[in-house]
PDB file of C-alpha atoms and ligand atoms in Angstrom:
ATOM      1  CA  MET A1357       0.000   0.006   0.032  1.00  0.00           C
ATOM      2  CA  ASN A1358       1.209   3.512  -0.812  1.00  0.00           C
ATOM      3  CA  TYR A1359       1.707   6.107   1.847  1.00  0.00           C
ATOM      4  CA  ALA A1360      -1.312   8.081   3.039  1.00  0.00           C
ATOM      5  CA  LEU A1361      -1.861  11.141   0.919  1.00  0.00           C
ATOM      6  CA  VAL A1362      -4.920  12.308   2.760  1.00  0.00           C
ATOM      7  CA  GLN A1363      -5.479  11.891   6.499  1.00  0.00           C
ATOM      8  CA  ALA A1364      -8.500  13.396   8.259  1.00  0.00           C
ATOM      9  CA  ARG A1365      -8.910  12.768  12.066  1.00  0.00           C
ATOM     10  CA  GLY A1366     -11.927  13.635  14.055  1.00  0.00           C
ATOM     11  CA  VAL A1367     -13.135  16.154  11.581  1.00  0.00           C
ATOM     12  CA  SER A1368     -16.386  18.010  12.665  1.00  0.00           C
ATOM     13  CA  LYS A1369     -18.307  20.753  11.021  1.00  0.00           C
ATOM     14  CA  SER A1370     -21.528  22.377  12.048  1.00  0.00           C
ATOM     15  CA  PHE A1371     -23.650  25.021  10.308  1.00  0.00           C
ATOM     16  CA  TRP A1372     -26.310  27.335  11.761  1.00  0.00           C
ATOM     17  CA  ALA A1373     -29.824  26.579  10.492  1.00  0.00           C
ATOM     18  CA  GLY A1374     -31.902  29.477  11.667  1.00  0.00           C
ATOM     19  CA  ASP A1375     -31.348  29.604  15.458  1.00  0.00           C
ATOM     20  CA  HIS A1376     -29.950  26.163  15.964  1.00  0.00           C
ATOM     21  CA  LYS A1377     -26.661  24.530  15.114  1.00  0.00           C
ATOM     22  CA  VAL A1378     -26.644  21.408  12.926  1.00  0.00           C
ATOM     23  CA  ARG A1379     -23.565  19.170  13.167  1.00  0.00           C
ATOM     24  CA  VAL A1380     -23.111  17.992   9.548  1.00  0.00           C
ATOM     25  CA  LEU A1381     -19.800  16.207  10.111  1.00  0.00           C
ATOM     26  CA  ASP A1382     -19.244  14.469  13.419  1.00  0.00           C
ATOM     27  CA  GLY A1383     -15.817  13.063  13.864  1.00  0.00           C
ATOM     28  CA  VAL A1384     -14.893  11.973  10.363  1.00  0.00           C
ATOM     29  CA  ASP A1385     -11.843   9.826  10.070  1.00  0.00           C
ATOM     30  CA  LEU A1386     -10.487   9.123   6.576  1.00  0.00           C
ATOM     31  CA  THR A1387      -7.231   7.866   5.174  1.00  0.00           C
ATOM     32  CA  VAL A1388      -6.670   7.765   1.421  1.00  0.00           C
ATOM     33  CA  ALA A1389      -3.474   6.300   0.022  1.00  0.00           C
ATOM     34  CA  ALA A1390      -1.476   7.970  -2.766  1.00  0.00           C
ATOM     35  CA  GLN A1391      -2.788   6.931  -6.158  1.00  0.00           C
ATOM     36  CA  GLU A1392      -5.980   5.368  -4.682  1.00  0.00           C
ATOM     37  CA  SER A1393      -9.471   6.161  -5.966  1.00  0.00           C
ATOM     38  CA  LEU A1394     -12.322   6.524  -3.566  1.00  0.00           C
ATOM     39  CA  ALA A1395     -16.040   7.095  -3.943  1.00  0.00           C
ATOM     40  CA  ILE A1396     -18.047   8.783  -1.250  1.00  0.00           C
ATOM     41  CA  VAL A1397     -21.791   8.108  -1.462  1.00  0.00           C
ATOM     42  CA  GLY A1398     -24.659   8.893   0.855  1.00  0.00           C
ATOM     43  CA  PRO A1399     -28.007  10.623   0.924  1.00  0.00           C
ATOM     44  CA  SER A1400     -28.597  14.278  -0.078  1.00  0.00           C
ATOM     45  CA  GLY A1401     -27.636  16.681   2.700  1.00  0.00           C
ATOM     46  CA  SER A1402     -25.404  14.072   4.543  1.00  0.00           C
ATOM     47  CA  GLY A1403     -22.312  16.354   4.265  1.00  0.00           C
ATOM     48  CA  LYS A1404     -20.460  14.881   1.285  1.00  0.00           C
ATOM     49  CA  SER A1405     -19.776  18.270  -0.357  1.00  0.00           C
ATOM     50  CA  THR A1406     -18.936  19.726   2.998  1.00  0.00           C
ATOM     51  CA  LEU A1407     -16.231  17.225   3.479  1.00  0.00           C
ATOM     52  CA  LEU A1408     -14.931  17.683  -0.012  1.00  0.00           C
ATOM     53  CA  ASN A1409     -14.695  21.399   0.593  1.00  0.00           C
ATOM     54  CA  LEU A1410     -12.705  20.733   3.799  1.00  0.00           C
ATOM     55  CA  LEU A1411     -10.280  18.369   2.042  1.00  0.00           C
ATOM     56  CA  GLY A1412      -9.948  20.895  -0.731  1.00  0.00           C
ATOM     57  CA  THR A1413      -8.910  23.699   1.733  1.00  0.00           C
ATOM     58  CA  LEU A1414     -12.028  25.785   0.657  1.00  0.00           C
ATOM     59  CA  ASP A1415     -13.319  25.771   4.238  1.00  0.00           C
ATOM     60  CA  GLN A1416     -12.020  24.857   7.716  1.00  0.00           C
ATOM     61  CA  PRO A1417     -13.327  22.198  10.133  1.00  0.00           C
ATOM     62  CA  ASP A1418     -14.445  23.240  13.685  1.00  0.00           C
ATOM     63  CA  HIS A1419     -12.651  20.420  15.159  1.00  0.00           C
ATOM     64  CA  GLY A1420     -10.163  17.774  14.048  1.00  0.00           C
ATOM     65  CA  ASN A1421      -7.178  17.732  11.678  1.00  0.00           C
ATOM     66  CA  ILE A1422      -6.580  17.309   7.955  1.00  0.00           C
ATOM     67  CA  VAL A1423      -3.209  16.399   6.688  1.00  0.00           C
ATOM     68  CA  ILE A1424      -2.452  16.273   2.964  1.00  0.00           C
ATOM     69  CA  ASP A1425       0.791  15.067   1.673  1.00  0.00           C
ATOM     70  CA  GLY A1426       2.317  15.654   5.114  1.00  0.00           C
ATOM     71  CA  LYS A1427       1.066  19.190   5.430  1.00  0.00           C
ATOM     72  CA  ASN A1428      -1.340  19.955   8.336  1.00  0.00           C
ATOM     73  CA  LEU A1429      -3.855  22.321   6.712  1.00  0.00           C
ATOM     74  CA  SER A1430      -4.704  24.025  10.067  1.00  0.00           C
ATOM     75  CA  LEU A1431      -1.139  25.281  10.231  1.00  0.00           C
ATOM     76  CA  MET A1432      -1.321  27.201   7.058  1.00  0.00           C
ATOM     77  CA  ASP A1433      -2.588  30.750   6.588  1.00  0.00           C
ATOM     78  CA  GLY A1434      -4.770  31.958   3.754  1.00  0.00           C
ATOM     79  CA  ASP A1435      -2.041  32.678   1.199  1.00  0.00           C
ATOM     80  CA  GLU A1436      -0.315  29.457   2.003  1.00  0.00           C
ATOM     81  CA  LEU A1437      -3.510  27.467   1.647  1.00  0.00           C
ATOM     82  CA  ALA A1438      -4.232  29.173  -1.709  1.00  0.00           C
ATOM     83  CA  ARG A1439      -0.741  28.271  -3.037  1.00  0.00           C
ATOM     84  CA  PHE A1440      -0.993  24.753  -1.684  1.00  0.00           C
ATOM     85  CA  ARG A1441      -4.403  24.256  -3.200  1.00  0.00           C
ATOM     86  CA  ASN A1442      -3.359  25.584  -6.587  1.00  0.00           C
ATOM     87  CA  ARG A1443      -0.310  23.315  -6.829  1.00  0.00           C
ATOM     88  CA  ASN A1444      -1.672  20.146  -5.242  1.00  0.00           C
ATOM     89  CA  ILE A1445      -5.483  19.900  -5.707  1.00  0.00           C
ATOM     90  CA  GLY A1446      -7.565  19.755  -8.835  1.00  0.00           C
ATOM     91  CA  PHE A1447     -11.338  20.272  -8.668  1.00  0.00           C
ATOM     92  CA  VAL A1448     -14.112  18.938 -10.887  1.00  0.00           C
ATOM     93  CA  PHE A1449     -17.669  20.004 -10.065  1.00  0.00           C
ATOM     94  CA  GLN A1450     -21.048  19.126 -11.186  1.00  0.00           C
ATOM     95  CA  SER A1451     -21.184  22.195 -13.271  1.00  0.00           C
ATOM     96  CA  HIS A1452     -18.110  22.644 -15.456  1.00  0.00           C
ATOM     97  CA  HIS A1453     -17.486  26.336 -14.443  1.00  0.00           C
ATOM     98  CA  LEU A1454     -15.669  26.977 -17.698  1.00  0.00           C
ATOM     99  CA  LEU A1455     -15.350  30.676 -18.609  1.00  0.00           C
ATOM    100  CA  PRO A1456     -17.633  31.403 -21.574  1.00  0.00           C
ATOM    101  CA  HIS A1457     -15.503  33.993 -23.287  1.00  0.00           C
ATOM    102  CA  LEU A1458     -12.295  31.935 -23.198  1.00  0.00           C
ATOM    103  CA  THR A1459     -11.447  29.106 -25.692  1.00  0.00           C
ATOM    104  CA  VAL A1460     -10.995  25.469 -24.495  1.00  0.00           C
ATOM    105  CA  LEU A1461      -7.274  25.827 -24.511  1.00  0.00           C
ATOM    106  CA  GLU A1462      -7.399  29.101 -22.589  1.00  0.00           C
ATOM    107  CA  ASN A1463      -9.808  27.615 -20.060  1.00  0.00           C
ATOM    108  CA  ILE A1464      -7.522  24.693 -19.393  1.00  0.00           C
ATOM    109  CA  LEU A1465      -4.637  27.153 -18.675  1.00  0.00           C
ATOM    110  CA  VAL A1466      -6.584  29.179 -16.161  1.00  0.00           C
ATOM    111  CA  PRO A1467      -5.140  27.409 -13.142  1.00  0.00           C
ATOM    112  CA  VAL A1468      -1.588  27.886 -14.561  1.00  0.00           C
ATOM    113  CA  LEU A1469      -2.233  31.641 -14.935  1.00  0.00           C
ATOM    114  CA  ALA A1470      -3.208  31.854 -11.269  1.00  0.00           C
ATOM    115  CA  GLN A1471       0.640  31.495 -10.494  1.00  0.00           C
ATOM    116  CA  ALA A1472       2.349  32.787 -13.585  1.00  0.00           C
ATOM    117  CA  SER A1473       1.781  35.672 -15.991  1.00  0.00           C
ATOM    118  CA  GLN A1474       2.210  33.360 -18.973  1.00  0.00           C
ATOM    119  CA  ALA A1475       1.830  29.733 -19.723  1.00  0.00           C
ATOM    120  CA  SER A1476       5.198  28.053 -20.664  1.00  0.00           C
ATOM    121  CA  ASP A1477       5.369  26.199 -24.023  1.00  0.00           C
ATOM    122  CA  GLU A1478       5.735  22.956 -21.969  1.00  0.00           C
ATOM    123  CA  LEU A1479       2.410  23.639 -20.285  1.00  0.00           C
ATOM    124  CA  VAL A1480       0.623  24.525 -23.516  1.00  0.00           C
ATOM    125  CA  HIS A1481       2.059  21.166 -24.948  1.00  0.00           C
ATOM    126  CA  ARG A1482       0.787  19.376 -21.861  1.00  0.00           C
ATOM    127  CA  ALA A1483      -2.598  20.961 -22.312  1.00  0.00           C
ATOM    128  CA  ARG A1484      -2.758  19.787 -25.920  1.00  0.00           C
ATOM    129  CA  GLN A1485      -1.583  16.344 -25.016  1.00  0.00           C
ATOM    130  CA  LEU A1486      -4.289  15.995 -22.470  1.00  0.00           C
ATOM    131  CA  LEU A1487      -6.969  17.384 -24.940  1.00  0.00           C
ATOM    132  CA  GLN A1488      -5.940  14.667 -27.252  1.00  0.00           C
ATOM    133  CA  ARG A1489      -6.115  12.112 -24.452  1.00  0.00           C
ATOM    134  CA  VAL A1490      -9.700  12.951 -23.822  1.00  0.00           C
ATOM    135  CA  GLY A1491     -10.502  13.123 -27.567  1.00  0.00           C
ATOM    136  CA  LEU A1492     -10.927  16.846 -27.956  1.00  0.00           C
ATOM    137  CA  GLU A1493      -7.729  17.765 -29.926  1.00  0.00           C
ATOM    138  CA  ASN A1494      -9.754  19.510 -32.599  1.00  0.00           C
ATOM    139  CA  ARG A1495     -11.795  21.603 -30.108  1.00  0.00           C
ATOM    140  CA  GLU A1496      -8.994  23.734 -28.579  1.00  0.00           C
ATOM    141  CA  GLN A1497     -10.111  26.964 -30.205  1.00  0.00           C
ATOM    142  CA  HIS A1498     -13.821  26.383 -29.511  1.00  0.00           C
ATOM    143  CA  LEU A1499     -15.735  28.462 -27.010  1.00  0.00           C
ATOM    144  CA  PRO A1500     -17.476  26.258 -24.302  1.00  0.00           C
ATOM    145  CA  GLY A1501     -20.860  27.353 -25.634  1.00  0.00           C
ATOM    146  CA  ARG A1502     -20.173  25.303 -28.736  1.00  0.00           C
ATOM    147  CA  LEU A1503     -19.510  22.114 -26.962  1.00  0.00           C
ATOM    148  CA  SER A1504     -21.723  19.405 -25.723  1.00  0.00           C
ATOM    149  CA  GLY A1505     -22.320  18.882 -21.955  1.00  0.00           C
ATOM    150  CA  GLY A1506     -19.985  15.799 -21.926  1.00  0.00           C
ATOM    151  CA  GLU A1507     -17.290  17.606 -23.973  1.00  0.00           C
ATOM    152  CA  ARG A1508     -17.394  20.561 -21.462  1.00  0.00           C
ATOM    153  CA  GLN A1509     -16.972  18.171 -18.594  1.00  0.00           C
ATOM    154  CA  ARG A1510     -14.011  16.535 -20.318  1.00  0.00           C
ATOM    155  CA  VAL A1511     -12.392  19.906 -20.672  1.00  0.00           C
ATOM    156  CA  ALA A1512     -13.109  20.589 -16.923  1.00  0.00           C
ATOM    157  CA  VAL A1513     -11.369  17.271 -16.173  1.00  0.00           C
ATOM    158  CA  VAL A1514      -8.330  18.353 -18.263  1.00  0.00           C
ATOM    159  CA  ARG A1515      -8.302  21.737 -16.522  1.00  0.00           C
ATOM    160  CA  SER A1516      -8.216  19.911 -13.114  1.00  0.00           C
ATOM    161  CA  LEU A1517      -5.141  18.054 -14.210  1.00  0.00           C
ATOM    162  CA  ILE A1518      -3.142  20.764 -15.823  1.00  0.00           C
ATOM    163  CA  ASN A1519      -0.962  21.652 -12.764  1.00  0.00           C
ATOM    164  CA  GLN A1520      -0.296  17.882 -12.143  1.00  0.00           C
ATOM    165  CA  PRO A1521      -1.981  17.868  -8.775  1.00  0.00           C
ATOM    166  CA  ARG A1522      -1.467  15.116  -6.338  1.00  0.00           C
ATOM    167  CA  LEU A1523      -5.211  15.025  -5.558  1.00  0.00           C
ATOM    168  CA  ILE A1524      -8.389  15.321  -7.609  1.00  0.00           C
ATOM    169  CA  LEU A1525     -11.555  16.126  -5.827  1.00  0.00           C
ATOM    170  CA  ALA A1526     -14.720  15.673  -7.888  1.00  0.00           C
ATOM    171  CA  ASP A1527     -18.183  16.507  -6.642  1.00  0.00           C
ATOM    172  CA  GLU A1528     -20.874  14.769  -8.726  1.00  0.00           C
ATOM    173  CA  PRO A1529     -18.732  15.125 -11.905  1.00  0.00           C
ATOM    174  CA  THR A1530     -21.327  13.209 -13.950  1.00  0.00           C
ATOM    175  CA  GLY A1531     -24.425  14.612 -12.181  1.00  0.00           C
ATOM    176  CA  ALA A1532     -25.489  16.942 -14.992  1.00  0.00           C
ATOM    177  CA  LEU A1533     -24.682  14.539 -17.835  1.00  0.00           C
ATOM    178  CA  ASP A1534     -26.858  12.062 -19.799  1.00  0.00           C
ATOM    179  CA  ARG A1535     -26.109   8.370 -19.322  1.00  0.00           C
ATOM    180  CA  VAL A1536     -23.563   7.989 -22.225  1.00  0.00           C
ATOM    181  CA  SER A1537     -21.553  11.150 -21.417  1.00  0.00           C
ATOM    182  CA  ALA A1538     -21.644  10.263 -17.759  1.00  0.00           C
ATOM    183  CA  GLY A1539     -20.113   6.825 -18.579  1.00  0.00           C
ATOM    184  CA  GLU A1540     -17.423   8.491 -20.728  1.00  0.00           C
ATOM    185  CA  VAL A1541     -16.378  11.040 -18.103  1.00  0.00           C
ATOM    186  CA  GLY A1542     -16.534   8.360 -15.335  1.00  0.00           C
ATOM    187  CA  ARG A1543     -14.314   6.043 -17.402  1.00  0.00           C
ATOM    188  CA  LEU A1544     -11.896   8.923 -18.212  1.00  0.00           C
ATOM    189  CA  LEU A1545     -11.543   9.921 -14.580  1.00  0.00           C
ATOM    190  CA  CYS A1546     -10.768   6.309 -13.664  1.00  0.00           C
ATOM    191  CA  GLU A1547      -8.223   5.840 -16.474  1.00  0.00           C
ATOM    192  CA  LEU A1548      -6.471   9.133 -15.747  1.00  0.00           C
ATOM    193  CA  ASN A1549      -6.225   8.045 -12.089  1.00  0.00           C
ATOM    194  CA  ARG A1550      -4.377   4.913 -13.150  1.00  0.00           C
ATOM    195  CA  GLU A1551      -2.331   6.517 -15.906  1.00  0.00           C
ATOM    196  CA  GLN A1552      -1.291   9.706 -14.135  1.00  0.00           C
ATOM    197  CA  GLY A1553      -1.201   8.257 -10.655  1.00  0.00           C
ATOM    198  CA  MET A1554      -3.096  11.142  -8.951  1.00  0.00           C
ATOM    199  CA  THR A1555      -5.292  10.325  -5.999  1.00  0.00           C
ATOM    200  CA  LEU A1556      -8.966  10.660  -6.761  1.00  0.00           C
ATOM    201  CA  ILE A1557     -11.917  11.230  -4.446  1.00  0.00           C
ATOM    202  CA  VAL A1558     -15.293  11.329  -6.138  1.00  0.00           C
ATOM    203  CA  VAL A1559     -18.637  12.249  -4.455  1.00  0.00           C
ATOM    204  CA  THR A1560     -21.440  10.696  -6.452  1.00  0.00           C
ATOM    205  CA  HIS A1561     -24.977   9.562  -6.477  1.00  0.00           C
ATOM    206  CA  SER A1562     -24.213   7.299  -9.361  1.00  0.00           C
ATOM    207  CA  GLU A1563     -23.683   3.642  -8.459  1.00  0.00           C
ATOM    208  CA  GLU A1564     -22.017   3.002 -11.761  1.00  0.00           C
ATOM    209  CA  LEU A1565     -19.385   5.577 -11.141  1.00  0.00           C
ATOM    210  CA  ALA A1566     -18.834   4.635  -7.515  1.00  0.00           C
ATOM    211  CA  LEU A1567     -18.208   0.982  -8.488  1.00  0.00           C
ATOM    212  CA  ARG A1568     -15.375   2.124 -10.847  1.00  0.00           C
ATOM    213  CA  MET A1569     -13.328   3.322  -7.818  1.00  0.00           C
ATOM    214  CA  ASP A1570     -10.974   1.160  -5.736  1.00  0.00           C
ATOM    215  CA  ARG A1571     -13.055   1.701  -2.635  1.00  0.00           C
ATOM    216  CA  VAL A1572     -16.513   3.085  -1.802  1.00  0.00           C
ATOM    217  CA  MET A1573     -17.471   4.738   1.576  1.00  0.00           C
ATOM    218  CA  SER A1574     -20.843   6.053   2.750  1.00  0.00           C
ATOM    219  CA  MET A1575     -21.584   9.212   4.583  1.00  0.00           C
ATOM    220  CA  GLU A1576     -24.122   8.422   7.333  1.00  0.00           C
ATOM    221  CA  ASN A1577     -24.964  10.416  10.432  1.00  0.00           C
ATOM    222  CA  GLY A1578     -21.983  12.636  10.014  1.00  0.00           C
ATOM    223  CA  THR A1579     -19.366   9.931   9.743  1.00  0.00           C
ATOM    224  CA  LEU A1580     -17.858   7.830   7.009  1.00  0.00           C
ATOM    225  CA  ILE A1581     -18.456   4.152   7.128  1.00  0.00           C
TER     226      ILE A1581
HETATM  227  N1  ATP B1159     -22.409  27.106   4.106  1.00  0.00           N
HETATM  228  C1  ATP B1159     -23.412  26.440   4.600  1.00  0.00           C
HETATM  229  N2  ATP B1159     -24.227  27.126   5.540  1.00  0.00           N
HETATM  230  C2  ATP B1159     -25.190  26.455   6.158  1.00  0.00           C
HETATM  231  N3  ATP B1159     -25.575  25.206   5.969  1.00  0.00           N
HETATM  232  C3  ATP B1159     -24.806  24.532   5.138  1.00  0.00           C
HETATM  233  C4  ATP B1159     -23.719  25.122   4.442  1.00  0.00           C
HETATM  234  N4  ATP B1159     -23.165  24.246   3.632  1.00  0.00           N
HETATM  235  C5  ATP B1159     -23.880  23.101   3.848  1.00  0.00           C
HETATM  236  N5  ATP B1159     -24.923  23.252   4.742  1.00  0.00           N
HETATM  237  C6  ATP B1159     -25.809  22.244   5.187  1.00  0.00           C
HETATM  238  O1  ATP B1159     -25.064  21.096   5.559  1.00  0.00           O
HETATM  239  C7  ATP B1159     -25.737  19.912   5.162  1.00  0.00           C
HETATM  240  C8  ATP B1159     -24.896  19.082   4.239  1.00  0.00           C
HETATM  241  O2  ATP B1159     -24.659  19.722   3.064  1.00  0.00           O
HETATM  242  P1  ATP B1159     -23.799  19.125   1.890  1.00  0.00           P
HETATM  243  O3  ATP B1159     -23.861  20.099   0.778  1.00  0.00           O
HETATM  244  O4  ATP B1159     -22.452  18.828   2.474  1.00  0.00           O
HETATM  245  O5  ATP B1159     -24.609  17.760   1.545  1.00  0.00           O
HETATM  246  P2  ATP B1159     -24.383  16.728   0.407  1.00  0.00           P
HETATM  247  O6  ATP B1159     -24.161  15.363   1.045  1.00  0.00           O
HETATM  248  O7  ATP B1159     -23.220  17.219  -0.466  1.00  0.00           O
HETATM  249  O8  ATP B1159     -25.759  16.754  -0.359  1.00  0.00           O
HETATM  250  P3  ATP B1159     -26.111  16.562  -1.907  1.00  0.00           P
HETATM  251  O9  ATP B1159     -25.968  15.057  -2.208  1.00  0.00           O
HETATM  252  O10 ATP B1159     -27.461  17.013  -2.050  1.00  0.00           O
HETATM  253  O11 ATP B1159     -25.113  17.345  -2.810  1.00  0.00           O
HETATM  254  C9  ATP B1159     -27.059  20.355   4.547  1.00  0.00           C
HETATM  255  O12 ATP B1159     -28.085  20.308   5.403  1.00  0.00           O
HETATM  256  C10 ATP B1159     -26.754  21.794   4.073  1.00  0.00           C
HETATM  257  O13 ATP B1159     -27.901  22.573   4.146  1.00  0.00           O
HETATM  258 MG1   MG B1160     -23.256  17.809  -2.520  1.00  0.00          MG
END
């Protein structure tokens, strides 16, 4: 077994709902090995996206600890977290969040331009290779509006990979797609996990997608089982 890339211990998170506090996560423990793929399933409102946001450093737990690649997230300040996130974590959401006025290639390079004023030739080359890998090599100058839903989501997957992150977090990546496109995007995530060796955590309501992963865990009553 590979070393643990993600380690969460006793992670709790509550939100205010009107005048009372609701504990959404209640002592979540999770270890994910480097290069492993994990599906998190569970009912709507059970806290899956909340957990993914914490793992992605987009929010902080009330209690508990999250360590990613040996770095304790609670010991980093806002700027450090932003840098860490940009270098190490790729996100894929249910909605692709592509920028409508940028071409496919430009959209893919957006995470690169968060840290540099210009994309190097090497990164442009990598973007083109990945586009080819997902079967979209002849779409690089298209605007997202001219792509199908499945094609847009494949672009979003490529964008999540451009900085060669150690960890990909995907929140219902196939939730907005028809069956065929969902199958393609699911297969792609799975193949890229094996080929590129990044760790993959996918939140999904799709049993088909969940069963593609190495391991499936279920969120119930604020904990993972
Ligand atoms: N920022 C927030 N403020 C207040 N309540 C929140 C916030 N984020 C999430 N919640 C609440 O926490 C609970 C869990 O939400 P979460 O989005 O994590 O569920 P989920 O398991 O991802 O559900 P779904 O499958 O529908 O996406 C819900 O009751 C939600 O209303
Ligand atoms: Mg959710």
